[in-house]
PDB file of C-alpha atoms in Angstrom:
ATOM      1  CA  MET A   1     -22.369  25.652  -9.307  1.00 68.00           C
ATOM      2  CA  ASN A   2     -21.257  22.038 -11.214  1.00 70.00           C
ATOM      3  CA  TYR A   3     -23.561  19.414  -8.722  1.00 76.00           C
ATOM      4  CA  GLN A   4     -21.731  16.281 -10.402  1.00 79.00           C
ATOM      5  CA  LEU A   5     -18.137  14.933  -9.700  1.00 91.00           C
ATOM      6  CA  ASP A   6     -16.893  15.877 -13.564  1.00 94.00           C
ATOM      7  CA  PHE A   7     -13.374  16.466 -13.805  1.00 97.00           C
ATOM      8  CA  THR A   8     -13.084  16.911 -17.447  1.00 97.00           C
ATOM      9  CA  GLY A   9     -10.340  18.729 -18.400  1.00 96.00           C
ATOM     10  CA  LYS A  10      -8.535  18.361 -14.507  1.00 98.00           C
ATOM     11  CA  THR A  11      -5.178  17.273 -14.153  1.00 98.00           C
ATOM     12  CA  VAL A  12      -4.323  14.863 -10.519  1.00 98.00           C
ATOM     13  CA  LEU A  13      -1.452  14.063  -8.782  1.00 98.00           C
ATOM     14  CA  ILE A  14      -1.446  11.785  -6.426  1.00 98.00           C
ATOM     15  CA  THR A  15       1.038  10.230  -4.018  1.00 98.00           C
ATOM     16  CA  GLY A  16       1.393   6.768  -3.176  1.00 97.00           C
ATOM     17  CA  ALA A  17      -1.082   5.806  -6.051  1.00 97.00           C
ATOM     18  CA  ALA A  18       0.331   2.014  -6.510  1.00 96.00           C
ATOM     19  CA  SER A  19      -1.889   0.363  -4.103  1.00 94.00           C
ATOM     20  CA  GLY A  20      -4.761   1.489  -1.362  1.00 93.00           C
ATOM     21  CA  ILE A  21      -6.525   4.374  -0.973  1.00 95.00           C
ATOM     22  CA  GLY A  22      -4.410   5.792  -3.587  1.00 97.00           C
ATOM     23  CA  LEU A  23      -4.956   3.683  -6.506  1.00 97.00           C
ATOM     24  CA  GLU A  24      -9.033   3.854  -5.344  1.00 96.00           C
ATOM     25  CA  SER A  25      -9.135   7.083  -6.068  1.00 98.00           C
ATOM     26  CA  ALA A  26      -6.926   7.450  -9.155  1.00 98.00           C
ATOM     27  CA  LYS A  27      -9.580   5.026 -10.210  1.00 98.00           C
ATOM     28  CA  ALA A  28     -12.172   7.661  -8.847  1.00 97.00           C
ATOM     29  CA  PHE A  29     -11.037  10.753 -11.163  1.00 98.00           C
ATOM     30  CA  LEU A  30     -10.087   8.710 -14.419  1.00 98.00           C
ATOM     31  CA  SER A  31     -13.251   6.968 -14.078  1.00 97.00           C
ATOM     32  CA  CYS A  32     -14.653  11.347 -13.855  1.00 97.00           C
ATOM     33  CA  GLY A  33     -13.015  12.620 -16.605  1.00 97.00           C
ATOM     34  CA  ALA A  34      -9.477  13.569 -15.186  1.00 98.00           C
ATOM     35  CA  PHE A  35      -5.970  13.097 -16.031  1.00 98.00           C
ATOM     36  CA  VAL A  36      -4.211  11.262 -13.736  1.00 98.00           C
ATOM     37  CA  TYR A  37      -0.294  11.745 -12.529  1.00 98.00           C
ATOM     38  CA  MET A  38       0.109   8.405 -10.710  1.00 98.00           C
ATOM     39  CA  ALA A  39       3.382   8.529  -7.974  1.00 98.00           C
ATOM     40  CA  ASP A  40       4.939   6.329  -6.134  1.00 97.00           C
ATOM     41  CA  TYR A  41       8.320   4.784  -5.028  1.00 96.00           C
ATOM     42  CA  ASN A  42       7.119   1.397  -5.697  1.00 96.00           C
ATOM     43  CA  GLU A  43       8.042   0.582  -9.329  1.00 97.00           C
ATOM     44  CA  ALA A  44       7.470  -2.553 -10.425  1.00 97.00           C
ATOM     45  CA  ALA A  45       3.355  -1.645  -8.590  1.00 97.00           C
ATOM     46  CA  LEU A  46       3.362   1.462  -9.979  1.00 98.00           C
ATOM     47  CA  LYS A  47       3.662   0.386 -13.256  1.00 96.00           C
ATOM     48  CA  ALA A  48       1.747  -2.417 -13.454  1.00 97.00           C
ATOM     49  CA  GLN A  49      -1.436  -0.382 -12.130  1.00 98.00           C
ATOM     50  CA  ALA A  50      -0.761   2.515 -14.336  1.00 98.00           C
ATOM     51  CA  GLU A  51      -0.519   0.149 -17.713  1.00 97.00           C
ATOM     52  CA  ALA A  52      -3.907  -1.583 -16.556  1.00 97.00           C
ATOM     53  CA  LEU A  53      -5.675   1.726 -16.002  1.00 98.00           C
ATOM     54  CA  SER A  54      -4.320   3.141 -19.364  1.00 97.00           C
ATOM     55  CA  ALA A  55      -6.023  -0.077 -21.337  1.00 97.00           C
ATOM     56  CA  GLU A  56      -9.353   1.739 -19.805  1.00 97.00           C
ATOM     57  CA  TYR A  57      -8.456   5.269 -19.728  1.00 98.00           C
ATOM     58  CA  ALA A  58      -5.963   5.689 -22.979  1.00 97.00           C
ATOM     59  CA  GLY A  59      -4.728   8.889 -22.334  1.00 96.00           C
ATOM     60  CA  LYS A  60      -5.049   9.645 -19.278  1.00 98.00           C
ATOM     61  CA  VAL A  61      -2.831   8.160 -17.093  1.00 98.00           C
ATOM     62  CA  ALA A  62       0.785   8.737 -16.437  1.00 98.00           C
ATOM     63  CA  ALA A  63       3.421   7.309 -14.140  1.00 98.00           C
ATOM     64  CA  ILE A  64       6.014   8.684 -12.159  1.00 98.00           C
ATOM     65  CA  VAL A  65       8.368   7.353  -9.833  1.00 97.00           C
ATOM     66  CA  SER A  66       9.818   8.726  -7.289  1.00 95.00           C
ATOM     67  CA  ASP A  67      10.630   9.070  -3.837  1.00 96.00           C
ATOM     68  CA  ILE A  68       9.223  12.259  -2.100  1.00 97.00           C
ATOM     69  CA  THR A  69      10.798  12.145   1.135  1.00 97.00           C
ATOM     70  CA  ALA A  70      13.979  13.428  -1.159  1.00 96.00           C
ATOM     71  CA  GLU A  71      14.225  17.004  -2.785  1.00 96.00           C
ATOM     72  CA  GLU A  72      15.448  15.588  -5.621  1.00 96.00           C
ATOM     73  CA  GLY A  73      12.607  13.019  -6.070  1.00 96.00           C
ATOM     74  CA  VAL A  74       9.868  15.751  -5.419  1.00 97.00           C
ATOM     75  CA  ALA A  75      11.714  18.541  -7.818  1.00 97.00           C
ATOM     76  CA  LYS A  76      11.976  15.271 -10.481  1.00 95.00           C
ATOM     77  CA  MET A  77       7.886  14.902  -9.815  1.00 97.00           C
ATOM     78  CA  LEU A  78       7.233  18.137 -10.795  1.00 97.00           C
ATOM     79  CA  GLU A  79       9.014  18.222 -13.663  1.00 97.00           C
ATOM     80  CA  ALA A  80       7.081  15.686 -15.623  1.00 97.00           C
ATOM     81  CA  VAL A  81       4.117  17.508 -14.983  1.00 97.00           C
ATOM     82  CA  LYS A  82       5.569  20.487 -16.551  1.00 97.00           C
ATOM     83  CA  ALA A  83       7.267  18.460 -19.023  1.00 96.00           C
ATOM     84  CA  ASN A  84       3.734  16.398 -19.999  1.00 95.00           C
ATOM     85  CA  THR A  85      -0.003  18.166 -19.179  1.00 94.00           C
ATOM     86  CA  GLY A  86       1.943  21.579 -17.857  1.00 95.00           C
ATOM     87  CA  SER A  87      -0.413  22.090 -15.565  1.00 95.00           C
ATOM     88  CA  LEU A  88      -1.681  20.954 -11.904  1.00 98.00           C
ATOM     89  CA  ASP A  89      -5.924  21.257 -10.204  1.00 98.00           C
ATOM     90  CA  ILE A  90      -5.493  18.806  -7.635  1.00 98.00           C
ATOM     91  CA  LEU A  91      -3.128  17.584  -5.764  1.00 98.00           C
ATOM     92  CA  VAL A  92      -3.761  14.205  -3.417  1.00 98.00           C
ATOM     93  CA  ASN A  93      -1.325  13.524  -0.967  1.00 98.00           C
ATOM     94  CA  ASN A  94      -2.127  10.524  -0.277  1.00 97.00           C
ATOM     95  CA  ALA A  95       1.365   8.392   0.271  1.00 96.00           C
ATOM     96  CA  GLY A  96       2.171   6.805   3.913  1.00 92.00           C
ATOM     97  CA  MET A  97       3.209   3.858   6.027  1.00 90.00           C
ATOM     98  CA  SER A  98       2.364   2.018   8.926  1.00 82.00           C
ATOM     99  CA  HIS A  99       4.763   1.372  12.257  1.00 77.00           C
ATOM    100  CA  SER A 100       3.539   0.083  15.216  1.00 76.00           C
ATOM    101  CA  ALA A 101       6.206   0.586  18.262  1.00 79.00           C
ATOM    102  CA  TYR A 102       5.540   0.956  22.449  1.00 79.00           C
ATOM    103  CA  SER A 103       6.325   3.903  22.929  1.00 84.00           C
ATOM    104  CA  MET A 104       9.405   2.861  25.389  1.00 85.00           C
ATOM    105  CA  HIS A 105      10.815   1.083  22.729  1.00 89.00           C
ATOM    106  CA  GLU A 106      10.538   3.693  19.799  1.00 85.00           C
ATOM    107  CA  LYS A 107      13.846   3.941  17.639  1.00 93.00           C
ATOM    108  CA  LYS A 108      14.540   7.274  16.306  1.00 95.00           C
ATOM    109  CA  GLU A 109      15.612   6.013  13.057  1.00 95.00           C
ATOM    110  CA  ASP A 110      11.986   4.107  12.875  1.00 93.00           C
ATOM    111  CA  TRP A 111      10.143   8.220  13.972  1.00 91.00           C
ATOM    112  CA  ASP A 112      12.298   9.676  11.233  1.00 96.00           C
ATOM    113  CA  LYS A 113      10.964   7.070   8.942  1.00 96.00           C
ATOM    114  CA  VAL A 114       7.479   7.689   9.719  1.00 95.00           C
ATOM    115  CA  ILE A 115       7.479  11.713  10.032  1.00 96.00           C
ATOM    116  CA  ALA A 116       9.556  12.175   6.410  1.00 97.00           C
ATOM    117  CA  LEU A 117       6.877  10.142   4.888  1.00 97.00           C
ATOM    118  CA  ASN A 118       3.504  10.844   6.761  1.00 96.00           C
ATOM    119  CA  LEU A 119       4.195  14.632   7.300  1.00 97.00           C
ATOM    120  CA  THR A 120       7.448  16.118   6.040  1.00 98.00           C
ATOM    121  CA  SER A 121       7.274  14.707   2.760  1.00 97.00           C
ATOM    122  CA  HIS A 122       3.551  16.185   2.235  1.00 98.00           C
ATOM    123  CA  PHE A 123       4.504  19.539   3.407  1.00 98.00           C
ATOM    124  CA  PHE A 124       7.346  19.897   0.650  1.00 98.00           C
ATOM    125  CA  VAL A 125       4.910  18.715  -2.304  1.00 98.00           C
ATOM    126  CA  SER A 126       2.249  20.519  -1.002  1.00 98.00           C
ATOM    127  CA  GLN A 127       4.720  23.950  -0.975  1.00 98.00           C
ATOM    128  CA  ALA A 128       6.228  22.570  -4.172  1.00 98.00           C
ATOM    129  CA  VAL A 129       3.184  22.099  -6.443  1.00 98.00           C
ATOM    130  CA  ALA A 130       1.793  25.041  -5.120  1.00 98.00           C
ATOM    131  CA  ASN A 131       4.289  27.508  -6.430  1.00 98.00           C
ATOM    132  CA  ALA A 132       4.840  25.908  -9.009  1.00 98.00           C
ATOM    133  CA  PHE A 133       1.062  25.405  -9.994  1.00 98.00           C
ATOM    134  CA  MET A 134      -1.399  26.639  -7.642  1.00 98.00           C
ATOM    135  CA  ILE A 135      -0.498  29.890  -6.707  1.00 98.00           C
ATOM    136  CA  PRO A 136       0.339  31.378 -10.242  1.00 97.00           C
ATOM    137  CA  GLN A 137      -3.068  30.111 -11.632  1.00 97.00           C
ATOM    138  CA  LYS A 138      -5.043  31.237  -8.156  1.00 98.00           C
ATOM    139  CA  LYS A 139      -6.960  28.593  -8.011  1.00 98.00           C
ATOM    140  CA  GLY A 140      -6.031  24.647  -6.905  1.00 98.00           C
ATOM    141  CA  LYS A 141      -7.503  21.908  -4.440  1.00 98.00           C
ATOM    142  CA  ILE A 142      -4.975  19.621  -1.352  1.00 98.00           C
ATOM    143  CA  VAL A 143      -6.587  16.608  -0.105  1.00 98.00           C
ATOM    144  CA  ASN A 144      -3.909  15.598   2.358  1.00 98.00           C
ATOM    145  CA  MET A 145      -4.185  12.243   4.219  1.00 96.00           C
ATOM    146  CA  CYS A 146      -4.849  11.401   7.443  1.00 95.00           C
ATOM    147  CA  SER A 147      -6.001   9.625  10.187  1.00 89.00           C
ATOM    148  CA  LEU A 148      -8.918   8.251  13.019  1.00 84.00           C
ATOM    149  CA  SER A 149      -5.006   8.170  14.439  1.00 79.00           C
ATOM    150  CA  GLY A 150      -4.776  12.054  13.970  1.00 83.00           C
ATOM    151  CA  ILE A 151      -7.585  12.617  16.316  1.00 84.00           C
ATOM    152  CA  MET A 152      -7.789   9.646  19.025  1.00 82.00           C
ATOM    153  CA  GLY A 153      -4.133   8.528  18.978  1.00 75.00           C
ATOM    154  CA  ILE A 154      -3.328   4.752  18.180  1.00 76.00           C
ATOM    155  CA  PRO A 155      -1.901   3.048  21.270  1.00 79.00           C
ATOM    156  CA  SER A 156       1.991   1.492  20.062  1.00 79.00           C
ATOM    157  CA  ALA A 157       1.419   3.806  17.333  1.00 83.00           C
ATOM    158  CA  VAL A 158       2.869   7.066  18.740  1.00 91.00           C
ATOM    159  CA  ALA A 159       4.877   8.073  15.814  1.00 91.00           C
ATOM    160  CA  TYR A 160       2.134   7.142  13.693  1.00 92.00           C
ATOM    161  CA  SER A 161      -0.613   9.605  15.768  1.00 92.00           C
ATOM    162  CA  ALA A 162       2.193  12.184  15.837  1.00 93.00           C
ATOM    163  CA  SER A 163       2.847  12.395  12.138  1.00 95.00           C
ATOM    164  CA  LYS A 164      -0.778  12.171  11.372  1.00 95.00           C
ATOM    165  CA  GLY A 165      -1.886  14.968  13.819  1.00 95.00           C
ATOM    166  CA  GLY A 166       1.014  17.353  12.148  1.00 96.00           C
ATOM    167  CA  ILE A 167      -1.575  16.345   8.960  1.00 97.00           C
ATOM    168  CA  MET A 168      -4.269  17.824  10.543  1.00 96.00           C
ATOM    169  CA  GLN A 169      -2.750  21.126  11.830  1.00 97.00           C
ATOM    170  CA  MET A 170      -0.725  21.261   8.748  1.00 98.00           C
ATOM    171  CA  THR A 171      -3.914  21.132   6.635  1.00 98.00           C
ATOM    172  CA  LYS A 172      -5.272  24.288   8.497  1.00 98.00           C
ATOM    173  CA  SER A 173      -2.467  26.225   8.379  1.00 98.00           C
ATOM    174  CA  LEU A 174      -2.158  25.445   4.739  1.00 98.00           C
ATOM    175  CA  ALA A 175      -5.635  26.170   4.327  1.00 98.00           C
ATOM    176  CA  GLY A 176      -5.217  29.655   6.064  1.00 98.00           C
ATOM    177  CA  GLU A 177      -2.139  30.859   4.232  1.00 98.00           C
ATOM    178  CA  TRP A 178      -3.148  30.072   0.891  1.00 98.00           C
ATOM    179  CA  ALA A 179      -7.083  30.560   0.899  1.00 98.00           C
ATOM    180  CA  ARG A 180      -6.155  33.954  -0.784  1.00 98.00           C
ATOM    181  CA  PHE A 181      -4.714  32.019  -4.225  1.00 98.00           C
ATOM    182  CA  GLY A 182      -7.767  30.490  -4.425  1.00 98.00           C
ATOM    183  CA  ILE A 183      -6.981  27.182  -2.906  1.00 98.00           C
ATOM    184  CA  THR A 184      -8.124  24.559  -0.897  1.00 98.00           C
ATOM    185  CA  VAL A 185      -6.870  22.674   1.809  1.00 98.00           C
ATOM    186  CA  ASN A 186      -8.759  20.153   3.660  1.00 98.00           C
ATOM    187  CA  SER A 187      -7.874  16.387   4.502  1.00 97.00           C
ATOM    188  CA  VAL A 188      -9.417  13.292   4.766  1.00 97.00           C
ATOM    189  CA  CYS A 189      -9.384  11.000   8.301  1.00 93.00           C
ATOM    190  CA  PRO A 190     -10.070   7.058   7.530  1.00 92.00           C
ATOM    191  CA  GLY A 191     -10.274   4.793  10.424  1.00 81.00           C
ATOM    192  CA  PHE A 192      -9.695   0.902   9.443  1.00 78.00           C
ATOM    193  CA  VAL A 193      -8.888   0.492   6.010  1.00 75.00           C
ATOM    194  CA  GLU A 194      -8.301  -3.124   4.003  1.00 75.00           C
ATOM    195  CA  THR A 195      -5.148  -2.067   2.785  1.00 74.00           C
ATOM    196  CA  PRO A 196      -1.783  -3.675   2.336  1.00 73.00           C
ATOM    197  CA  LEU A 197      -0.760  -1.024   5.372  1.00 67.00           C
ATOM    198  CA  ILE A 198      -2.312  -3.557   7.672  1.00 67.00           C
ATOM    199  CA  LYS A 199      -2.138  -6.342   6.375  1.00 66.00           C
ATOM    200  CA  ASP A 200      -0.628  -7.751   9.173  1.00 73.00           C
ATOM    201  CA  ASN A 201      -3.506  -7.248  11.335  1.00 70.00           C
ATOM    202  CA  LEU A 202      -5.848  -8.587   8.625  1.00 69.00           C
ATOM    203  CA  ALA A 203      -3.835 -11.502   8.774  1.00 71.00           C
ATOM    204  CA  ASN A 204      -4.994 -11.688  13.068  1.00 72.00           C
ATOM    205  CA  GLU A 205      -8.528 -12.991  13.284  1.00 77.00           C
ATOM    206  CA  LYS A 206      -8.418 -11.933  16.999  1.00 78.00           C
ATOM    207  CA  TRP A 207      -8.016  -8.355  15.951  1.00 63.00           C
ATOM    208  CA  LEU A 208     -10.554  -8.269  13.146  1.00 73.00           C
ATOM    209  CA  GLY A 209     -13.399  -9.745  14.991  1.00 75.00           C
ATOM    210  CA  TYR A 210     -12.984  -7.145  17.831  1.00 68.00           C
ATOM    211  CA  MET A 211     -12.552  -3.882  15.359  1.00 71.00           C
ATOM    212  CA  ASN A 212     -16.125  -5.359  13.404  1.00 71.00           C
ATOM    213  CA  MET A 213     -17.285  -5.542  16.685  1.00 76.00           C
ATOM    214  CA  ARG A 214     -16.504  -2.320  17.902  1.00 72.00           C
ATOM    215  CA  THR A 215     -16.551  -0.085  14.441  1.00 70.00           C
ATOM    216  CA  PRO A 216     -21.029   0.189  14.556  1.00 76.00           C
ATOM    217  CA  MET A 217     -21.081  -0.509  10.534  1.00 70.00           C
ATOM    218  CA  ARG A 218     -19.244  -3.860  11.581  1.00 82.00           C
ATOM    219  CA  ARG A 219     -16.596  -3.771   9.316  1.00 77.00           C
ATOM    220  CA  LEU A 220     -13.830  -2.047   8.605  1.00 81.00           C
ATOM    221  CA  ALA A 221     -13.300   0.717   5.344  1.00 79.00           C
ATOM    222  CA  GLN A 222     -12.602  -0.798   1.892  1.00 87.00           C
ATOM    223  CA  PRO A 223     -10.702   2.068  -0.227  1.00 90.00           C
ATOM    224  CA  GLU A 224     -13.579   3.208  -2.364  1.00 90.00           C
ATOM    225  CA  ASP A 225     -14.681   4.640   0.769  1.00 91.00           C
ATOM    226  CA  VAL A 226     -12.459   6.911   1.791  1.00 94.00           C
ATOM    227  CA  ALA A 227     -11.855   7.475  -2.273  1.00 95.00           C
ATOM    228  CA  GLY A 228     -15.494   9.251  -2.560  1.00 95.00           C
ATOM    229  CA  SER A 229     -14.159  11.548   0.500  1.00 96.00           C
ATOM    230  CA  VAL A 230     -11.496  12.796  -1.444  1.00 98.00           C
ATOM    231  CA  LEU A 231     -13.422  13.661  -4.956  1.00 98.00           C
ATOM    232  CA  PHE A 232     -15.910  15.688  -2.985  1.00 97.00           C
ATOM    233  CA  LEU A 233     -12.953  17.986  -1.438  1.00 98.00           C
ATOM    234  CA  ALA A 234     -11.344  17.707  -4.532  1.00 98.00           C
ATOM    235  CA  SER A 235     -15.162  18.784  -6.240  1.00 97.00           C
ATOM    236  CA  ASP A 236     -16.692  22.204  -7.207  1.00 94.00           C
ATOM    237  CA  MET A 237     -19.329  21.043  -4.778  1.00 95.00           C
ATOM    238  CA  ALA A 238     -16.520  21.949  -1.782  1.00 96.00           C
ATOM    239  CA  GLN A 239     -15.847  25.183  -3.021  1.00 95.00           C
ATOM    240  CA  TYR A 240     -16.182  26.963   0.134  1.00 97.00           C
ATOM    241  CA  ILE A 241     -14.902  24.411   2.375  1.00 98.00           C
ATOM    242  CA  THR A 242     -11.167  24.729   3.381  1.00 98.00           C
ATOM    243  CA  GLY A 243      -9.108  23.504   6.291  1.00 98.00           C
ATOM    244  CA  THR A 244     -11.286  21.026   7.743  1.00 96.00           C
ATOM    245  CA  SER A 245     -11.140  17.034   7.668  1.00 94.00           C
ATOM    246  CA  ILE A 246     -14.008  14.364   7.141  1.00 94.00           C
ATOM    247  CA  VAL A 247     -13.796  11.721   8.938  1.00 92.00           C
ATOM    248  CA  VAL A 248     -14.516   8.314   7.244  1.00 88.00           C
ATOM    249  CA  ASP A 249     -14.672   5.639  10.236  1.00 79.00           C
ATOM    250  CA  GLY A 250     -17.882   3.483  10.094  1.00 75.00           C
ATOM    251  CA  GLY A 251     -18.890   5.630  13.356  1.00 73.00           C
ATOM    252  CA  PHE A 252     -15.840   4.010  15.258  1.00 71.00           C
ATOM    253  CA  SER A 253     -14.963   7.788  16.699  1.00 77.00           C
ATOM    254  CA  SER A 254     -18.788   8.338  17.856  1.00 80.00           C
ATOM    255  CA  GLY A 255     -18.483   6.489  21.211  1.00 66.00           C
ATOM    256  CA  SER A 256     -20.586   3.769  20.513  1.00 60.00           C
TER     257      SER A 256
END
């Protein structure tokens, strides 16, 4: 058993890696010795962040511009991995979008976009990675980015809540099915995190004040608060943990 967060010799693929939790997770894995594939749809942001990290971790970072809601985008991402290191040990399904609308006004096109990125793409990326790398090598770790809204449900965010609730159940199903291949599948459920995903909320002083008061730790999470749990679930220390979710919400869901 390795009781240190040492990822030397490990390869990691992180979707939605150009900002927020994905970017912080990339930094964390790199600091622990991993080779990191950073994937994102936002080409300019991705290349800027990958170049900055490459300056510090030379030869340890690769950027993959890809739309993972499309089959060809997923295929392109895997081909890039095969052409470079040829192996993959850890997948972090982090890409996602936020969307707010009261249920009586929800539009089908908005619903479809949220479900496609936040849920459907996570399954098909996991399926592709498992078939191409993890099942043949009989090992692998998958960490899905869920949310507190997958547990509690958030008013005026029915599509987002549904997508994250789906992630929790998908995580359990894949964990039960793929354990025999040496693959663990877990998820992290952050509360409200200071990322570009909630930039409009952060600009609302009334909302921010209420959230700080409502959270027992009296602050919103920072991306690094979540990245630590991602690394733990991807580490040897979590080798007998699968099908579970770690809630990272500063006590928000404790009922305090």
